[in-house]
PDB file of C-alpha atoms in Angstrom:
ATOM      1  CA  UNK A1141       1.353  46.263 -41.437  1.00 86.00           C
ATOM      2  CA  UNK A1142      -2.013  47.960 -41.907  1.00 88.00           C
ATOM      3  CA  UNK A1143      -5.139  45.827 -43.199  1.00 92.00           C
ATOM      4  CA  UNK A1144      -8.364  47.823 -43.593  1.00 92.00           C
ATOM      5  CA  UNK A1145     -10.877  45.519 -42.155  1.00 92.00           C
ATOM      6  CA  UNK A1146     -13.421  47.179 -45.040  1.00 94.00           C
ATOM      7  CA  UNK A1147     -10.853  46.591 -47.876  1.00 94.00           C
ATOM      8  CA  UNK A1148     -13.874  44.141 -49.631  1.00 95.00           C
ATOM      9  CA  UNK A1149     -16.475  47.128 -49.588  1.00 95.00           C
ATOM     10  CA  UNK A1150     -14.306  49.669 -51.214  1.00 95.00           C
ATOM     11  CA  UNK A1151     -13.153  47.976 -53.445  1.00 96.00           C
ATOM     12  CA  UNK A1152     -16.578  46.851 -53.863  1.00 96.00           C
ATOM     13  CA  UNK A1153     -17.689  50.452 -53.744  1.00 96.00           C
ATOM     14  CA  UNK A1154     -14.927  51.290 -56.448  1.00 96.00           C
ATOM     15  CA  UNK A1155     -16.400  48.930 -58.789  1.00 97.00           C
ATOM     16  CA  UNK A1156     -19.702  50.721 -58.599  1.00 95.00           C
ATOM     17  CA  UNK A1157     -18.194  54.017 -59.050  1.00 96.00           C
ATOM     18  CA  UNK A1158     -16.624  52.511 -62.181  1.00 97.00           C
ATOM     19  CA  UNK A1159     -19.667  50.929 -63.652  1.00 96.00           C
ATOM     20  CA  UNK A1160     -21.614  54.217 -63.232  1.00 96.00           C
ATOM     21  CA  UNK A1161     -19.190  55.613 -65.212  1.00 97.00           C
ATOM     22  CA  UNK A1162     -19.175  53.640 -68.043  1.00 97.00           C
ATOM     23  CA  UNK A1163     -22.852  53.763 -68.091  1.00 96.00           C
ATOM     24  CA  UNK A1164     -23.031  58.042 -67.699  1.00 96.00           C
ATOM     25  CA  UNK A1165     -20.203  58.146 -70.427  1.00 97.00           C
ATOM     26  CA  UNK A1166     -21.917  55.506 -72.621  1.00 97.00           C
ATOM     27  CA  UNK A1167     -25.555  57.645 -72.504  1.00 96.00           C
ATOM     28  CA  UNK A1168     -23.986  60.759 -72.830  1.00 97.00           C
ATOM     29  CA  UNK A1169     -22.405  59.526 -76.331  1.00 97.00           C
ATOM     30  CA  UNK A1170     -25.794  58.415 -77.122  1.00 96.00           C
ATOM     31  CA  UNK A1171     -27.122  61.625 -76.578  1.00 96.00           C
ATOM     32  CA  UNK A1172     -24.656  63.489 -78.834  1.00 97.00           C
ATOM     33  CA  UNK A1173     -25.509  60.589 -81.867  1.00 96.00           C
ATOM     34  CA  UNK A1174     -29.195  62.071 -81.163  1.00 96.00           C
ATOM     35  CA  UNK A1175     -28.406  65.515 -80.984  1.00 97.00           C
ATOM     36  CA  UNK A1176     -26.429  64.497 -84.204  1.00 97.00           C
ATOM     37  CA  UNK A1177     -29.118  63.122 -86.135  1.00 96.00           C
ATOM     38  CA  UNK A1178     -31.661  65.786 -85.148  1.00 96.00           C
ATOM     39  CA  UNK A1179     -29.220  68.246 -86.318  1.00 97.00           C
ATOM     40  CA  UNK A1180     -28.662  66.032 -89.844  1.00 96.00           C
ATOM     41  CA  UNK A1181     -32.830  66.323 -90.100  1.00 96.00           C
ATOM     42  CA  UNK A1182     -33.344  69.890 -89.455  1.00 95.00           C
ATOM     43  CA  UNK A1183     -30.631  70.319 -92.332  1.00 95.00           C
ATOM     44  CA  UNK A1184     -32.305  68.158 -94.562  1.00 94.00           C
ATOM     45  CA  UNK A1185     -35.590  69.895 -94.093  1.00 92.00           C
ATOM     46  CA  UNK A1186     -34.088  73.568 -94.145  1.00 93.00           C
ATOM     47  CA  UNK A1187     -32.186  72.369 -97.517  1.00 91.00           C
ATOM     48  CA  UNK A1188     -35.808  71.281 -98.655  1.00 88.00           C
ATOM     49  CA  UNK A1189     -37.657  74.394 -97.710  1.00 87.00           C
ATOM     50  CA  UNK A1190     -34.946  76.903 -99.370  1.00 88.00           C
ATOM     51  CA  UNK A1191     -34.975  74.343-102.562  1.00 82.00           C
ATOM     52  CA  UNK A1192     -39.091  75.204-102.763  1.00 81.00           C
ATOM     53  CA  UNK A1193     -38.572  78.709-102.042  1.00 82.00           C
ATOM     54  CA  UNK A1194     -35.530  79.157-104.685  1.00 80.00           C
ATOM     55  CA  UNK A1195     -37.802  77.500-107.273  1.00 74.00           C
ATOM     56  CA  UNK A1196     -40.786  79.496-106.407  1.00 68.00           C
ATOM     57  CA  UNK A1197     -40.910  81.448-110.566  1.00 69.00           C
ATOM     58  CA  UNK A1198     -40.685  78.193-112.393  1.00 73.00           C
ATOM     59  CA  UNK A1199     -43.470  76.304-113.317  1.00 70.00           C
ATOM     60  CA  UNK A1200     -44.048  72.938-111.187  1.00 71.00           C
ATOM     61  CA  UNK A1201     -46.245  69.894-111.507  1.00 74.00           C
ATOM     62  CA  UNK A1202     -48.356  69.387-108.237  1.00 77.00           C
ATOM     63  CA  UNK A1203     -47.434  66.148-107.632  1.00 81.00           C
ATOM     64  CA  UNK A1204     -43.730  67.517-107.427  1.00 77.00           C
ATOM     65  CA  UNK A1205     -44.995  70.345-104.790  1.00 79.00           C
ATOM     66  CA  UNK A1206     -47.001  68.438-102.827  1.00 84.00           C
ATOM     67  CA  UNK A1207     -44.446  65.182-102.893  1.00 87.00           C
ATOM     68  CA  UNK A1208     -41.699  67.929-101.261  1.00 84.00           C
ATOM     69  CA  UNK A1209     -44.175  69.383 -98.739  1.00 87.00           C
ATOM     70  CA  UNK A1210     -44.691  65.572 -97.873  1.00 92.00           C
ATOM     71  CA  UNK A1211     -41.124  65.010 -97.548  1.00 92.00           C
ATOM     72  CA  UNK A1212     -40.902  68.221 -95.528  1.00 91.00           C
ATOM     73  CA  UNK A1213     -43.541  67.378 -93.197  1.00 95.00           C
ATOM     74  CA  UNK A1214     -42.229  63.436 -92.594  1.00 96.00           C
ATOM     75  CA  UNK A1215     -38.670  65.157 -91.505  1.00 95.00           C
ATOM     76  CA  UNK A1216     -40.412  67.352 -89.332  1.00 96.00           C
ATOM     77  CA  UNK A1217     -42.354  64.197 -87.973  1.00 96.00           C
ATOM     78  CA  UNK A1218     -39.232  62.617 -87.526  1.00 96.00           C
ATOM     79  CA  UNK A1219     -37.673  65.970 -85.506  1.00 96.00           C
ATOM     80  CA  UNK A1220     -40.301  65.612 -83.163  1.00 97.00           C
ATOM     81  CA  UNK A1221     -39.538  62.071 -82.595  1.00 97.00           C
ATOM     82  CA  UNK A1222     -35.805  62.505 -82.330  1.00 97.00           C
ATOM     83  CA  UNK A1223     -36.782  65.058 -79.512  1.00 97.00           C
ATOM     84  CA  UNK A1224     -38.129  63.742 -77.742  1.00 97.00           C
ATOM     85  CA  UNK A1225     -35.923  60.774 -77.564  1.00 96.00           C
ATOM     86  CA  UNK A1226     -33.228  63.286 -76.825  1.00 97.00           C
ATOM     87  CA  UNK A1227     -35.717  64.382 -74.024  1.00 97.00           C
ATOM     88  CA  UNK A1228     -35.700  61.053 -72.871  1.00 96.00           C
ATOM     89  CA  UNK A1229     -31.971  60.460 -73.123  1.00 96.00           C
ATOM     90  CA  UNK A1230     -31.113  63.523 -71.089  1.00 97.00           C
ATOM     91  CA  UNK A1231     -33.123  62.830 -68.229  1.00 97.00           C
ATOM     92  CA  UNK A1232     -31.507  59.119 -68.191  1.00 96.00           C
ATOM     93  CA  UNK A1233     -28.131  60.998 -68.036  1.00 96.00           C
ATOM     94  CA  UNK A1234     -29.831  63.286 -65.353  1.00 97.00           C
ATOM     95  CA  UNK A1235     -30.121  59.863 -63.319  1.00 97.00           C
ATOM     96  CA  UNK A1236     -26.815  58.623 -64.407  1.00 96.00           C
ATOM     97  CA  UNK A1237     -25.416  61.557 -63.176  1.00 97.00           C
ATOM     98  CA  UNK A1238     -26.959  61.201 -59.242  1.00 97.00           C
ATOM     99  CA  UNK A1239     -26.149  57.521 -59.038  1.00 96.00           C
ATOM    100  CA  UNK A1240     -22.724  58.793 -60.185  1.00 96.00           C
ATOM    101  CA  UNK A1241     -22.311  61.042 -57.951  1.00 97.00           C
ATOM    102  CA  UNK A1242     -24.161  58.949 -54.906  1.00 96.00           C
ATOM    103  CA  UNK A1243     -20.962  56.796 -55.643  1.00 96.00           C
ATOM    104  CA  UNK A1244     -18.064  58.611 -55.819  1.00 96.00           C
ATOM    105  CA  UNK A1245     -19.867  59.531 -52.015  1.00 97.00           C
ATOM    106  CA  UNK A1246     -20.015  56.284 -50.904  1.00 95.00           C
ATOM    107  CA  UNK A1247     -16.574  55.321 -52.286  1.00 96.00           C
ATOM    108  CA  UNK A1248     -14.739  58.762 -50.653  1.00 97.00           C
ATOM    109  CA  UNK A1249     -17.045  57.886 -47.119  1.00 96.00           C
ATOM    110  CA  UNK A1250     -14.901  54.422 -46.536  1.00 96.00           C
ATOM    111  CA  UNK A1251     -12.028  55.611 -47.956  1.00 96.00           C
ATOM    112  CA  UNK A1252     -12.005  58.505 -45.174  1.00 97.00           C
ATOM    113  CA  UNK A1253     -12.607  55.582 -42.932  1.00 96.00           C
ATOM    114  CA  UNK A1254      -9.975  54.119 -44.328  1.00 95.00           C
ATOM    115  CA  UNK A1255      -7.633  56.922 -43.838  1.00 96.00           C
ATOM    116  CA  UNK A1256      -8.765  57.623 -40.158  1.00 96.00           C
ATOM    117  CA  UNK A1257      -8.187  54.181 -39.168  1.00 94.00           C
ATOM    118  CA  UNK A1258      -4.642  53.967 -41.248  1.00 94.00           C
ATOM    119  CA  UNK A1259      -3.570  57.414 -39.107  1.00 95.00           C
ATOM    120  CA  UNK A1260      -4.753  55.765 -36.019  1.00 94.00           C
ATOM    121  CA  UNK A1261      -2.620  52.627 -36.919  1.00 93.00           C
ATOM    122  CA  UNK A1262       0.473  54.258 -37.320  1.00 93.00           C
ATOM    123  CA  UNK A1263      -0.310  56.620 -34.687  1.00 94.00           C
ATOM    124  CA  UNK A1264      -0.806  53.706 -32.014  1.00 93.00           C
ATOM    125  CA  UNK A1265       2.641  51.958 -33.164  1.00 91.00           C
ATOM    126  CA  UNK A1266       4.772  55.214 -33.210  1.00 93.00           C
ATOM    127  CA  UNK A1267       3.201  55.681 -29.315  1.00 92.00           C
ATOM    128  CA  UNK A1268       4.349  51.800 -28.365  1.00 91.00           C
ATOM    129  CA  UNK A1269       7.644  52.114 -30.026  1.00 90.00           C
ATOM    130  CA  UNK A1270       7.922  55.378 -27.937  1.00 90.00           C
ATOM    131  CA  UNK A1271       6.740  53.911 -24.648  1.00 88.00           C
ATOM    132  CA  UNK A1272       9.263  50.591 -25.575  1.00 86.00           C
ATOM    133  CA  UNK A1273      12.403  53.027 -26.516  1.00 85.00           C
ATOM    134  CA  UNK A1274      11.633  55.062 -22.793  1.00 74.00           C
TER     135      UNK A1274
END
């Protein structure tokens, strides 16, 4: 029966693989919350705008213009923010993404060994049950 002497550091290596995974599929959910809540804010501040712009014949109090042109400018403070922390998520998915695929290398490197020494196994016993039948 075969035993591949590296059995520990695939399986090892597997475990990696699967961890890198979790992680690259956990960030990349977090990046589509962000892109989610940026996309939540711009609506918010477009709804806003076109409120300001609809109401632009009727007669206002300042404190009611200037309080929405507040509001407007905190959401678009807030934009920038979520931005860039959807800047900052993408290029930790950029990194999740090479270790990922640094792994899945590693892991298909011994399990080519594997293979190659699994043929050679079964090649060597077929040639001594050969040379034991002649």
């Amino acid at each position: 029966m075969f035993r591949f002497k590296l059995q520990s550091v695939l399986d090892y290596r597997l475990s990696l693989e699967e961890k890198a995974i979790r992680e690259f599929s956990e960030l990349t959910q977090h990046l589509e919350e962000q892109k989610d809540v940026l996309k939540g804010l711009v609506a918010r501040r477009e709804i806003l705008i076109e409120d300001l712009r609809s109401s632009a014949g009727t007669v206002f109090r300042a404190e009611d213009i200037a309080e929405c042109v507040a509001s407007v400018e905190q959401i678009r403070t807030q934009e920038r923010r979520k931005q860039e922390e959807i800047r900052q998520a993408e290029e930790a998915l950029d990194e999740k993404r090479k270790e990922l695929a640094e792994a899945v290398k590693n892991r298909k490197v011994i399990e080519k060994m594997r293979e190659k020494q699994e043929q050679e196994y079964y090649s060597d016993l077929n040639n001594r049950e050969q040379k034991h039948a002649d």
